[in-house]
mmCIF file of C-alpha atoms in Angstrom:
data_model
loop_
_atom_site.group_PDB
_atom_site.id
_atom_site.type_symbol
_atom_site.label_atom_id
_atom_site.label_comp_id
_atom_site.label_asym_id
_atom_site.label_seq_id
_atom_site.Cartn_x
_atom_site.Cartn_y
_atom_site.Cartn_z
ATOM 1 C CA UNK A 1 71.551 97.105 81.152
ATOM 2 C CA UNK A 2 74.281 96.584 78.549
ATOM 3 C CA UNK A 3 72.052 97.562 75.615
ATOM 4 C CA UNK A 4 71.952 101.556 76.431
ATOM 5 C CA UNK A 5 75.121 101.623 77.346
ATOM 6 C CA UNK A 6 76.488 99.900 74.384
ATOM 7 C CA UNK A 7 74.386 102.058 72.372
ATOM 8 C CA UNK A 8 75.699 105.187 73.365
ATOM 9 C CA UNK A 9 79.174 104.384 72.447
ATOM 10 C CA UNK A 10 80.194 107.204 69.416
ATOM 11 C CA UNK A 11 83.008 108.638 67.552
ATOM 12 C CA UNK A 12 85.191 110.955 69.237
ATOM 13 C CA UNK A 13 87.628 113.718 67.434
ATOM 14 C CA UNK A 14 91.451 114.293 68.807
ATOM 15 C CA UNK A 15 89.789 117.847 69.420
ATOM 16 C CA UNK A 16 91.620 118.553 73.690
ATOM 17 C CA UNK A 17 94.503 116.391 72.971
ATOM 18 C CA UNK A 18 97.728 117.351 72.494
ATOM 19 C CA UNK A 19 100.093 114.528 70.965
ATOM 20 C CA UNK A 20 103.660 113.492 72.570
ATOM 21 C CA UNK A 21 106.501 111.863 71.068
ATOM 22 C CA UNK A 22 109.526 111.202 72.397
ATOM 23 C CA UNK A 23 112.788 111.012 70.506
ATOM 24 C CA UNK A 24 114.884 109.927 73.541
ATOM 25 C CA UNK A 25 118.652 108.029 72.114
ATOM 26 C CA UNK A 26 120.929 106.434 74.192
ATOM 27 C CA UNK A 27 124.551 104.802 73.572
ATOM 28 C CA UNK A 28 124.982 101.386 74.535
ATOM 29 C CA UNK A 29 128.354 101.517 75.730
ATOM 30 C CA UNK A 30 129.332 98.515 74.208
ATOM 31 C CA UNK A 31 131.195 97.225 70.935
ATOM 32 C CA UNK A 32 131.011 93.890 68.956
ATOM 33 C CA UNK A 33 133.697 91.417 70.145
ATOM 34 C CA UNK A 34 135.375 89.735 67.942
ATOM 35 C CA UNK A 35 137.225 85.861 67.797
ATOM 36 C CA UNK A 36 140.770 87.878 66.451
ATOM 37 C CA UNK A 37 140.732 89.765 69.672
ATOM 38 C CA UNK A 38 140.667 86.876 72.074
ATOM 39 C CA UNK A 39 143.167 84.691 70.749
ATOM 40 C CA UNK A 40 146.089 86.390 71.658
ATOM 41 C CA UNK A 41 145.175 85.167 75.244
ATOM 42 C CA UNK A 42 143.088 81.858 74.314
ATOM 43 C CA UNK A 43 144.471 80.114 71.525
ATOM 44 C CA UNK A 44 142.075 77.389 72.151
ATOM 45 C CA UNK A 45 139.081 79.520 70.414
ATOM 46 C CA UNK A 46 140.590 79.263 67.041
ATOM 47 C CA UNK A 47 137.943 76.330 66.623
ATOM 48 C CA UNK A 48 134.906 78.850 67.042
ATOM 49 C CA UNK A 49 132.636 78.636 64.367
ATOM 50 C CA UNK A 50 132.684 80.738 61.977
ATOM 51 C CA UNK A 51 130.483 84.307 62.340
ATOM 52 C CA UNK A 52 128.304 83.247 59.824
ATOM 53 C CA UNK A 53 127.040 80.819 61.929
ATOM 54 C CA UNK A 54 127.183 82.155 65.464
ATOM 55 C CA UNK A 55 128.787 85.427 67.058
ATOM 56 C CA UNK A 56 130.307 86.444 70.272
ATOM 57 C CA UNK A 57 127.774 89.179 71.155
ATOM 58 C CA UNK A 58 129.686 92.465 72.593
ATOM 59 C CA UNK A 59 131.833 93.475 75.325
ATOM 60 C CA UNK A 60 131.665 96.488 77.438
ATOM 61 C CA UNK A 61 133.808 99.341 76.798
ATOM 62 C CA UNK A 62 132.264 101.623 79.633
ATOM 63 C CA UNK A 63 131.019 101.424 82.945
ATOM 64 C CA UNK A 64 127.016 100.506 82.949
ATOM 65 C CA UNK A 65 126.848 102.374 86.162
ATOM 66 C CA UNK A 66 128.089 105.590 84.142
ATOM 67 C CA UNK A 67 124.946 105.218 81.690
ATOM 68 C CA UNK A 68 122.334 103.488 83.717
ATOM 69 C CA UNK A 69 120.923 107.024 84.609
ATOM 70 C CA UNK A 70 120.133 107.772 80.787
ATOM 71 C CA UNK A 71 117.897 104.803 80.608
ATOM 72 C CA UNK A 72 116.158 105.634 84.015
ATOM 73 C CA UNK A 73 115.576 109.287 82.868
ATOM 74 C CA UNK A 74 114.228 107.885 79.445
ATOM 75 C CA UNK A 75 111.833 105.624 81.533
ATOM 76 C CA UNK A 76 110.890 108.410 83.698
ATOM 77 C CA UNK A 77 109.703 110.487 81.166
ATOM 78 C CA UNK A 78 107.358 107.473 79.307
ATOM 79 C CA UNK A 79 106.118 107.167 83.094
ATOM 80 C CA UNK A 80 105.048 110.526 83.297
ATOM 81 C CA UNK A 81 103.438 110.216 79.709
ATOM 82 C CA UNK A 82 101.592 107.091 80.900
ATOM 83 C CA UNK A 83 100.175 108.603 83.776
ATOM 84 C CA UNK A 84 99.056 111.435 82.179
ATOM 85 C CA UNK A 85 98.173 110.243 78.784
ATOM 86 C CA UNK A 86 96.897 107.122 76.432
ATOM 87 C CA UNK A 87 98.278 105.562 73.432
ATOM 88 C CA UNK A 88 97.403 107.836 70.278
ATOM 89 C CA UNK A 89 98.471 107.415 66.448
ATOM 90 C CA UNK A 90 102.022 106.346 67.684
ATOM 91 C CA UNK A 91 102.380 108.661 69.958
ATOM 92 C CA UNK A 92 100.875 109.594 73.584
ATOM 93 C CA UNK A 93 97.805 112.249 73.982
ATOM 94 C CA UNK A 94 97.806 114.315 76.658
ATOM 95 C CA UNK A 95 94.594 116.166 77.483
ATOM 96 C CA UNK A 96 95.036 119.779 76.906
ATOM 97 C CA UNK A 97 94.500 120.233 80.807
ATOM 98 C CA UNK A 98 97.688 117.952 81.445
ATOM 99 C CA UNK A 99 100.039 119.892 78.890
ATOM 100 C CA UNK A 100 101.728 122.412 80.732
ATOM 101 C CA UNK A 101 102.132 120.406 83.521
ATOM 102 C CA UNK A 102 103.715 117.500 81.144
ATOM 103 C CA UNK A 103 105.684 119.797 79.356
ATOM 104 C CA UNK A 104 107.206 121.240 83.052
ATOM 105 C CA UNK A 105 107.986 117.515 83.702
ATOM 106 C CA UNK A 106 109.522 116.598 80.676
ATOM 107 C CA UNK A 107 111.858 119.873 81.183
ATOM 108 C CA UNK A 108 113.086 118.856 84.343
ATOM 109 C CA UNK A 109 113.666 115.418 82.678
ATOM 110 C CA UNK A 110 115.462 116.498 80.129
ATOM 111 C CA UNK A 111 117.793 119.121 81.960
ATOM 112 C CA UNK A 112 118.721 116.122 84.288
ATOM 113 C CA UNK A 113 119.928 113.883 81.610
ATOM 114 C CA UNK A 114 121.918 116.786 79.800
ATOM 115 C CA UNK A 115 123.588 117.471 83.020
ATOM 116 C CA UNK A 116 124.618 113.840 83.264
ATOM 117 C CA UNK A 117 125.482 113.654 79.937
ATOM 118 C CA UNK A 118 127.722 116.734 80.829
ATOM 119 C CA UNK A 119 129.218 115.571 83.314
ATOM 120 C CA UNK A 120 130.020 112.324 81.235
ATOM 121 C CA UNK A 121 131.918 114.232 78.388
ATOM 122 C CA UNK A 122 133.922 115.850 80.746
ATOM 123 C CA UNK A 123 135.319 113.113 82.636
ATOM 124 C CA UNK A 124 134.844 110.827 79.789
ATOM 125 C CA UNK A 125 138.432 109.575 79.351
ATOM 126 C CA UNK A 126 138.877 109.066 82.962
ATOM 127 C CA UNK A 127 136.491 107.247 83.522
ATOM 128 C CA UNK A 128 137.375 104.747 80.624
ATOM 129 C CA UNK A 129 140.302 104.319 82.505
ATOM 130 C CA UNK A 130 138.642 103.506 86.016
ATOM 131 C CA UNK A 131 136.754 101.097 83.963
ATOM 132 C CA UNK A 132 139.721 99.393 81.994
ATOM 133 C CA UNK A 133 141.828 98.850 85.455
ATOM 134 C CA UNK A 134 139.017 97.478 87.337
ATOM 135 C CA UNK A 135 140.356 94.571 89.128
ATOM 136 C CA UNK A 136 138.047 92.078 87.827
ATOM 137 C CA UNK A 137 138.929 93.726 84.388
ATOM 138 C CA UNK A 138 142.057 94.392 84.028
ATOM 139 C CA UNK A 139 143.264 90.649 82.212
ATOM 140 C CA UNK A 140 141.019 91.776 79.680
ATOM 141 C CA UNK A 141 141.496 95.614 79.294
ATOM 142 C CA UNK A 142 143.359 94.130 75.818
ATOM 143 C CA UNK A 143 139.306 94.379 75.143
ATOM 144 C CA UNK A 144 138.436 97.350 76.367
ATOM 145 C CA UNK A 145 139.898 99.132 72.943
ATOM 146 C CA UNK A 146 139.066 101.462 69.851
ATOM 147 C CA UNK A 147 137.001 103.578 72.257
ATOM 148 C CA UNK A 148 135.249 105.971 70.113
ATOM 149 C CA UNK A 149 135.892 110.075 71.381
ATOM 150 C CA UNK A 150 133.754 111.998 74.108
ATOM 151 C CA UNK A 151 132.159 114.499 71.295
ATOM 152 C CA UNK A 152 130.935 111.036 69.763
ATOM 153 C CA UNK A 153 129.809 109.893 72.491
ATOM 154 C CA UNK A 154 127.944 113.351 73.403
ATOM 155 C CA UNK A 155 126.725 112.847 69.853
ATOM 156 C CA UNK A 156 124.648 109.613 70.954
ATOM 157 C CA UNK A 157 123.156 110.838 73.893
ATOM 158 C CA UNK A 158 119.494 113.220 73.139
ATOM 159 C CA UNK A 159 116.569 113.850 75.191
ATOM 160 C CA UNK A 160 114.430 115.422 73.086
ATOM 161 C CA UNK A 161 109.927 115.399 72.463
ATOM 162 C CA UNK A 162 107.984 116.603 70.003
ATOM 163 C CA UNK A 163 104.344 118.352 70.452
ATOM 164 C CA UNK A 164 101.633 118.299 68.124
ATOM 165 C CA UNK A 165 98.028 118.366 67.018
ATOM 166 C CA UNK A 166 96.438 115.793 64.711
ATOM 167 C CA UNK A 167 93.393 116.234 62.575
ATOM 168 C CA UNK A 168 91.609 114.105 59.400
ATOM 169 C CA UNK A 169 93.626 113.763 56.802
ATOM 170 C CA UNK A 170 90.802 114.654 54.018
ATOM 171 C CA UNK A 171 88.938 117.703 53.517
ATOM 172 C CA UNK A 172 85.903 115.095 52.886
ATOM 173 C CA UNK A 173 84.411 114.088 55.927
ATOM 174 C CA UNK A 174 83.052 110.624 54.875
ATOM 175 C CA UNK A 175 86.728 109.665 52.849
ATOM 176 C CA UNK A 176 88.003 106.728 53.675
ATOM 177 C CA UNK A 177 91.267 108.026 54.574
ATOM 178 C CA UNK A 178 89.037 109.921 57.332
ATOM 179 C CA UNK A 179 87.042 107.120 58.496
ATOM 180 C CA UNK A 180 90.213 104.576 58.961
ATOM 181 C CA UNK A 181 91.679 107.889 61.118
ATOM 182 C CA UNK A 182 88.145 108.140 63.032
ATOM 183 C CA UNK A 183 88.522 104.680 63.976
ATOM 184 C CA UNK A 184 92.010 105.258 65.187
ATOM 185 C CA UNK A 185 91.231 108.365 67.411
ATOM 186 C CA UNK A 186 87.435 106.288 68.585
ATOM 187 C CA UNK A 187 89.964 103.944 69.805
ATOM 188 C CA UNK A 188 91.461 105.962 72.779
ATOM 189 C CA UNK A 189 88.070 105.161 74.789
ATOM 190 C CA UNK A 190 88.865 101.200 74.434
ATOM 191 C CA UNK A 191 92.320 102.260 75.672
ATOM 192 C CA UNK A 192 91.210 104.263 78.350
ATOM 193 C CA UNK A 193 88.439 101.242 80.144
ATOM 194 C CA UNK A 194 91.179 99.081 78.785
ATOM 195 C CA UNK A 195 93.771 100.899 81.509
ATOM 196 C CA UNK A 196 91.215 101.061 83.950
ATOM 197 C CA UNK A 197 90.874 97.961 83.950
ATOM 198 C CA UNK A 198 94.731 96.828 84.259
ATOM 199 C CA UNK A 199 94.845 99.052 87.454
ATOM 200 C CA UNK A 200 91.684 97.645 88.927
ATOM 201 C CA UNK A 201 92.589 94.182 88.664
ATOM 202 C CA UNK A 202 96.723 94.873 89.988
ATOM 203 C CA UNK A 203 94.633 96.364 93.306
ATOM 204 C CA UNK A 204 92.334 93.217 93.402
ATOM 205 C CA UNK A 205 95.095 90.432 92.768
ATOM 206 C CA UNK A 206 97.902 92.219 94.285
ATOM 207 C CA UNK A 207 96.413 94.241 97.564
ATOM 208 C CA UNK A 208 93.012 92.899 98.155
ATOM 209 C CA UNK A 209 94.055 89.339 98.294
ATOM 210 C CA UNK A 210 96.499 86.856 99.341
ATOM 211 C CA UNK A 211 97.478 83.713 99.812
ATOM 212 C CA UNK A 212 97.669 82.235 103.688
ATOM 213 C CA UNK A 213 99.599 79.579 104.777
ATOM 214 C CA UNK A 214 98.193 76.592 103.225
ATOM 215 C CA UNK A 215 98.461 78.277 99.930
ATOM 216 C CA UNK A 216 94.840 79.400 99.250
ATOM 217 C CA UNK A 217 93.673 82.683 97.688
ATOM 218 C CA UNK A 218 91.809 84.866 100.123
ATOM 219 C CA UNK A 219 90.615 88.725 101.148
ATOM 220 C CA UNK A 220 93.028 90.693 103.362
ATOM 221 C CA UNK A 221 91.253 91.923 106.235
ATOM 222 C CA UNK A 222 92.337 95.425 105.962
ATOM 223 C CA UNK A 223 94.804 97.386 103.644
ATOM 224 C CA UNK A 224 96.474 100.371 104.025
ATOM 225 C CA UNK A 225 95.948 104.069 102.074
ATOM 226 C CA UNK A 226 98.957 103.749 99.461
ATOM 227 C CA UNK A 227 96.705 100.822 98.677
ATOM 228 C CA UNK A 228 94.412 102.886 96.902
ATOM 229 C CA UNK A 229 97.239 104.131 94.654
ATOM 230 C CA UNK A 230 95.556 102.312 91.606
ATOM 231 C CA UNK A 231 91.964 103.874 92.002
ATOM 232 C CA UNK A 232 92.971 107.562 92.149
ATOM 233 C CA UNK A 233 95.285 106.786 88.962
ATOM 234 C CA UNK A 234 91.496 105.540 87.698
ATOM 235 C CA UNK A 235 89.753 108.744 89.032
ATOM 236 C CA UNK A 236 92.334 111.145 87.704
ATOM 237 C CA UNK A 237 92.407 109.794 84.069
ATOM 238 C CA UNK A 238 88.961 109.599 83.796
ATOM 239 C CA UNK A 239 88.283 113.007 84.993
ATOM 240 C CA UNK A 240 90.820 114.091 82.421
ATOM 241 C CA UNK A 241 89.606 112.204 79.323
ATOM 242 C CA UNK A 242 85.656 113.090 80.287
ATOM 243 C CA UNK A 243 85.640 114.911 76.707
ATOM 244 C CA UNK A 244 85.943 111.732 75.053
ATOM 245 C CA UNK A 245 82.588 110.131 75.744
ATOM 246 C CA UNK A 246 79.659 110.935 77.849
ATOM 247 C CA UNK A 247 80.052 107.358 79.785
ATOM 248 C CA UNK A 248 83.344 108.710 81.157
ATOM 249 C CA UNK A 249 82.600 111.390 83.293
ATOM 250 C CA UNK A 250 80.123 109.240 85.475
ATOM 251 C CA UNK A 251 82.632 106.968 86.064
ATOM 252 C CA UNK A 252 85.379 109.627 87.148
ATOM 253 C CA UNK A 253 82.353 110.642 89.446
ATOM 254 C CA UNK A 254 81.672 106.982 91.186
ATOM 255 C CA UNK A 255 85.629 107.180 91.631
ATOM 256 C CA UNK A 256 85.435 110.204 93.391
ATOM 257 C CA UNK A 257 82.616 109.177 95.689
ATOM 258 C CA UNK A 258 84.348 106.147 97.054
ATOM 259 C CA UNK A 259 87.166 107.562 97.977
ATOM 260 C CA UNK A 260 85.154 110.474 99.663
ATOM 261 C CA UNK A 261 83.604 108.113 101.711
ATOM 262 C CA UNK A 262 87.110 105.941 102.601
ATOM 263 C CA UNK A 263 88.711 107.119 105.688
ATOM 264 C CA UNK A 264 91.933 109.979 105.133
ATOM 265 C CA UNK A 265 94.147 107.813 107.290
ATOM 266 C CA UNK A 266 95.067 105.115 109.072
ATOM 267 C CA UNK A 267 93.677 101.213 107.756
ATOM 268 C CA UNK A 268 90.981 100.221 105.366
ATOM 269 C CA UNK A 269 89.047 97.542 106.781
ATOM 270 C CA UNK A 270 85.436 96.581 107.053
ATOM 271 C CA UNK A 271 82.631 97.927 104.946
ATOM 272 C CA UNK A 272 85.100 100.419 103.558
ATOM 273 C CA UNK A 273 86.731 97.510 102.270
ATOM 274 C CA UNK A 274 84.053 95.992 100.733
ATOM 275 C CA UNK A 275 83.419 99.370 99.025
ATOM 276 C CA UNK A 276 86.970 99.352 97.591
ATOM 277 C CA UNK A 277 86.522 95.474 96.689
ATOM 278 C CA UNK A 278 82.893 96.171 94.727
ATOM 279 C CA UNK A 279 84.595 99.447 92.471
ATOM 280 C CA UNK A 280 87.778 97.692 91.611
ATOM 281 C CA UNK A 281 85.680 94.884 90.695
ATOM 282 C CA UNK A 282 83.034 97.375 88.727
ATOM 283 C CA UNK A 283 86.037 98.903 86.596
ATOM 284 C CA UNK A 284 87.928 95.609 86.556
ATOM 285 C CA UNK A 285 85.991 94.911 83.025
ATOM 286 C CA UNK A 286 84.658 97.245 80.301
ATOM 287 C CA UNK A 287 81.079 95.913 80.399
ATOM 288 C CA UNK A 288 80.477 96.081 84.258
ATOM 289 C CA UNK A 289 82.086 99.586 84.064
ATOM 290 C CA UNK A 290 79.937 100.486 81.350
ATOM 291 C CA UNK A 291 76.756 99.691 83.315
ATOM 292 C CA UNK A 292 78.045 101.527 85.766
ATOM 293 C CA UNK A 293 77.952 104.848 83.856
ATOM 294 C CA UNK A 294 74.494 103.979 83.040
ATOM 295 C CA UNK A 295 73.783 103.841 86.366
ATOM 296 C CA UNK A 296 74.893 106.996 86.927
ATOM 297 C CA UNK A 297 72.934 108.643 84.125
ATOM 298 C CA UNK A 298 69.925 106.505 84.829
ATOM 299 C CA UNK A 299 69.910 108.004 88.735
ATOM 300 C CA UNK A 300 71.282 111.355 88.388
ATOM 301 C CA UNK A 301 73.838 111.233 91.192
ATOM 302 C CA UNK A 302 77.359 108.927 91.914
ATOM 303 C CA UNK A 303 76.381 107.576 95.326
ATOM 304 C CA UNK A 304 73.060 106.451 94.118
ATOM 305 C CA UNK A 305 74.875 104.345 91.615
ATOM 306 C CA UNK A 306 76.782 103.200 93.769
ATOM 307 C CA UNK A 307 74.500 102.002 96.286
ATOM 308 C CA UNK A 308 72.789 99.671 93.509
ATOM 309 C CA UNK A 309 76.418 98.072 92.428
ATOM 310 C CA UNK A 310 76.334 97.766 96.399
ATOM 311 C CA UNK A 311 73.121 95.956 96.775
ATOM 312 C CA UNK A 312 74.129 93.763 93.719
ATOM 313 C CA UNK A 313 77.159 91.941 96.298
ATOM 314 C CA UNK A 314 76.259 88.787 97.701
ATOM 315 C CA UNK A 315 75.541 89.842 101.222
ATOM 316 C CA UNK A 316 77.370 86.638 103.080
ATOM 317 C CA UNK A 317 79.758 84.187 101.234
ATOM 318 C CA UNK A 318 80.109 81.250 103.691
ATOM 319 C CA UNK A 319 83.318 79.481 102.208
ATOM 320 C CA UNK A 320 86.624 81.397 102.120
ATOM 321 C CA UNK A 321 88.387 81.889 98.756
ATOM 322 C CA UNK A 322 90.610 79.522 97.188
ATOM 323 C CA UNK A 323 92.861 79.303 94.423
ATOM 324 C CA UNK A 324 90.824 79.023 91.370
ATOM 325 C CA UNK A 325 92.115 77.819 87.731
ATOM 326 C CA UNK A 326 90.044 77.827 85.082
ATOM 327 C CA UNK A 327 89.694 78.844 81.255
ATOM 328 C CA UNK A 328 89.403 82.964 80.263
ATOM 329 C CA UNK A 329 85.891 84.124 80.104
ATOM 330 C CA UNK A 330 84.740 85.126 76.272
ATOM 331 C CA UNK A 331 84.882 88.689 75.646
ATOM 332 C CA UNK A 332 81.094 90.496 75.866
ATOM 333 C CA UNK A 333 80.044 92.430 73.389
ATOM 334 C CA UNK A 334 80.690 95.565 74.988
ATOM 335 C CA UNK A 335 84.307 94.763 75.125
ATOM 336 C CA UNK A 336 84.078 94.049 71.378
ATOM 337 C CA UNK A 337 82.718 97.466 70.672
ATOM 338 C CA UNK A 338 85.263 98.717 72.754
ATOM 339 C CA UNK A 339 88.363 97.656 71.202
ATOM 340 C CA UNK A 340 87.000 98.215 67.683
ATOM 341 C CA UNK A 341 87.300 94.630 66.702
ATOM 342 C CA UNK A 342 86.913 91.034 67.864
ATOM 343 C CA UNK A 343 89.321 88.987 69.649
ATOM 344 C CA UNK A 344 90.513 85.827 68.849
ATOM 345 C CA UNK A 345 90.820 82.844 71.532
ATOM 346 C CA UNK A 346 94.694 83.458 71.134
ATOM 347 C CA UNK A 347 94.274 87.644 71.969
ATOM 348 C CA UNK A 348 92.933 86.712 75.054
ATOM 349 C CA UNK A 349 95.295 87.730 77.851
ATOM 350 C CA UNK A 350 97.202 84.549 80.177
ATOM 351 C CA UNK A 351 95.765 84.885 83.334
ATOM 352 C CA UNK A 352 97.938 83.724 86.407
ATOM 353 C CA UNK A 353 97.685 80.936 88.415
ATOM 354 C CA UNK A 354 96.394 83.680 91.552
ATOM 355 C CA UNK A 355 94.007 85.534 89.530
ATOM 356 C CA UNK A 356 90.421 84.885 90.420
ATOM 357 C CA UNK A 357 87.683 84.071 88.612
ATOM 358 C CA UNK A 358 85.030 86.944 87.767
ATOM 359 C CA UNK A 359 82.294 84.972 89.967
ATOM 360 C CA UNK A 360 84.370 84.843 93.193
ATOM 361 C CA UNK A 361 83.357 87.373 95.955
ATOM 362 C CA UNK A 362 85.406 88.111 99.014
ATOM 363 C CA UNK A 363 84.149 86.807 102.640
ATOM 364 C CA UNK A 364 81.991 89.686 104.353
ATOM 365 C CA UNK A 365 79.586 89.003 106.679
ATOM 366 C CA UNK A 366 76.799 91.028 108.306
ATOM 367 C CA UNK A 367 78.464 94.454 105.724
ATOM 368 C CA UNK A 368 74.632 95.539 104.685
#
C-alpha cells in the first residue's frame, strides 16, 4: 500500500498561495541596570565583578501590565496565520481562499494594538509615575530613571504585515536556483501531514486518554464535542491546501465523513469513539495517512475508505492500556519523502513519558 502512494508524491508550485509576513515590534519596557546606580543605597556591591565578566540584567522602567497587551495582540495575529496557513520561504502561505478573510483579521488586530498604543502615549507620563510610587517600588524609584519620551516610545511600538506572491527565481526552468526553490515550495506538503499529525496525536494523548488512579495510561470512555477541536483544524486545512497534491483532498474528505457521522451534541462515546480513536490514529503519522488517501482513490468514495481503516482495528483488546516507555520508532520511507530529507537518530522528536506506543489500541469490545 505504501508504494502508490509514495509514488504519487510530486512537485507543487506556490501557484494559490499568497505569502504573509509579519513585521510586528514591540518595546521592552526595560533598561540595563547598572552597579553605579545601586550603590548609593548598597555600598556592599562595590565588590561585584566587573561587567566584563557578569552583568546585572535590566530593571523595569514601566508597568508590564501596560505592555502585556502588545505581545498578546502580536501572538494573536501568528495564531490566526497558523490556523490558516503553513510555513513558506520565511514567511506563512495562506491559500488564496483564506486571504481576505486573513487580511480582515489581521485589520482588526492591528487597529486594536494602535488603539492601545494610543492610549499609552497619551497617558504615558502618568503612568510612569503610578509605576515609580508603587509601594513595593518606591525604595527603588532612584531606578526607575532616564525614561526615554512618549513619541519614542510610540516610535517602538508597529503592527504592521506584508503580502506577497513568490515565483522561481530563473527564467530557466531546470536552473538550479529553480530546483533548490522547487524543493522549498514541495516542502509545504511535508509541513502540512507534518501539522496533521501534531494535532492528531495532542487529541490522542491529551483527550482520548488518561491516566486512572494507579497511574496507568488508558481510553476515556467518552469525550465531549470541543474534543474534536483538533480534527476540524485537520479537515479545514486540508480542504484548503487540496491544490497542493492530489493525496490531500481525500484526506480532507475522510475528515469530513467522520465527523458527519459523530453526533452534533451532547458526549462521544462508544463506536463513535472508536471512529474518532481509528482517524486520529490514521493522520497521527504521514505513512498511515498516506495510505489512507490511497484508499480513497483506490475505492472512489470517503466512507468506503474508511470502513477498511475500520476493519483493520483489532476488534477486542483484552488488557487495558498502560503506561508504555520505549525507544522512537524509525522514520518510514514515506516520512522521508515527505520531509525532503532523512532524519538523523538525534531529529527524532522526545516523546513523553504518557505517549503511547504506535502498536497500542484502546479497549473496545463487541464495536464491529
Amino acid at each position: 500500500m505504501n508504494a502508490p502512494a509514495v509514488l504519487n508524491i510530486k512537485q507543487t508550485q506556490a501557484n494559490g498561495i499568497v505569502c504573509v509576513t509579519l513585521d510586528i515590534h514591540l518595546w521592552s519596557g526595560r533598561k540595563r541596570l547598572r552597579k553605579e546606580n545601586l550603590l548609593a543605597k548598597n555600598p556592599e556591591l562595590s565588590d561585584l565583578p566587573p561587567e566584563s565578566l557578569a552583568t546585572l540584567g535590566s530593571i523595569k522602567i514601566a508597568d508590564p501590565d501596560d505592555l502585556a497587551p502588545f505581545l498578546k495582540y502580536k501572538r494573536e495575529a501568528e495564531k490566526l496565520l497558523k490556523l490558516n496557513g503553513l510555513p513558506l520561504l520565511g514567511t506563512v502561505g495562506i491559500p488564496e481562499g483564506k486571504v481576505d478573510g486573513v487580511y480582515k483579521g489581521l485589520l482588526e488586530i492591528k487597529q486594536k494594538f494602535d488603539d492601545h498604543a494610543q492610549r499609552l502615549y497619551r497617558d504615558f507620563d502618568v503612568r510612569i509615575k503610578d509605576w515609580r510610587q508603587r509601594i513595593d517600588n518606591q525604595q527603588w524609584d532612584h531606578l526607575i530613571t532616564d525614561i526615554p519620551t512618549p513619541e519614542y516610545v510610540a516610535g517602538r511600538l508597529a503592527f504592521g504585515f506584508h503580502l506577497c506572491r513568490v515565483s522561481a527565481p530563473s527564467g530557466d526552468e531546470f536552473s538550479h536556483a529553480n530546483k533548490h526553490y522547487s524543493k522549498q515550495v514541495t516542502g509545504l506538503k511535508g509541513e502540512l501531514f507534518d501539522e496533521a499529525a501534531e494535532e492528531a496525536k495532542t487529541l490522542m494523548e491529551k483527550y482520548l486518554m488518561g491516566k486512572d488512579a494507579h497511574g496507568a495510561v488508558r481510553r476515556r470512555e467518552k469525550i465531549t464535542q470541543k474534543t474534536l477541536g483538533p480534527l476540524k483544524r485537520i479537515g479545514e486545512k486540508f480542504k484548503s491546501f487540496s491544490f497542493l497534491d492530489h493525496t490531500v483532498e481525500p484526506l480532507a474528505q475522510i475528515v469530513e465523513h467522520v465527523l458527519g457521522i459523530l453526533p452534533h451534541d451532547g458526549p462521544i462515546e462508544g463506536v463513535h469513539l472508536m471512529h474518532v480513536w481509528t482517524l486520529a490514529k490514521t493522520l497521527s503519522n504521514s505513512a498511515t495517512a498516506l495510505e489512507a488517501a490511497q484508499l480513497v482513490m483506490d475505492s472512489g468514495a470517503a466512507n468506503l475508505a474508511f470502513e477498511t481503516l475500520l476493519s483493520s482495528a483489532p476488534e477486542v483488546v483484552s488488557s487495558p492500556a498502560e503506561e508504555v516507555r520505549g525507544p522512537a520508532a524509525a522514520p518510514s520511507y514515506a516520512e522521508d519523502i515527505l520531509s525532503g530529507a532523512t532524519p538523523t537518530a538525534d531529529e527524532q522528536p522526545v516523546v513523553e513519558a504518557e505517549i503511547l506506543t504506535d502498536s497500542f489500541q484502546p479497549e473496545y469490545v463487541g464495536l464491529f
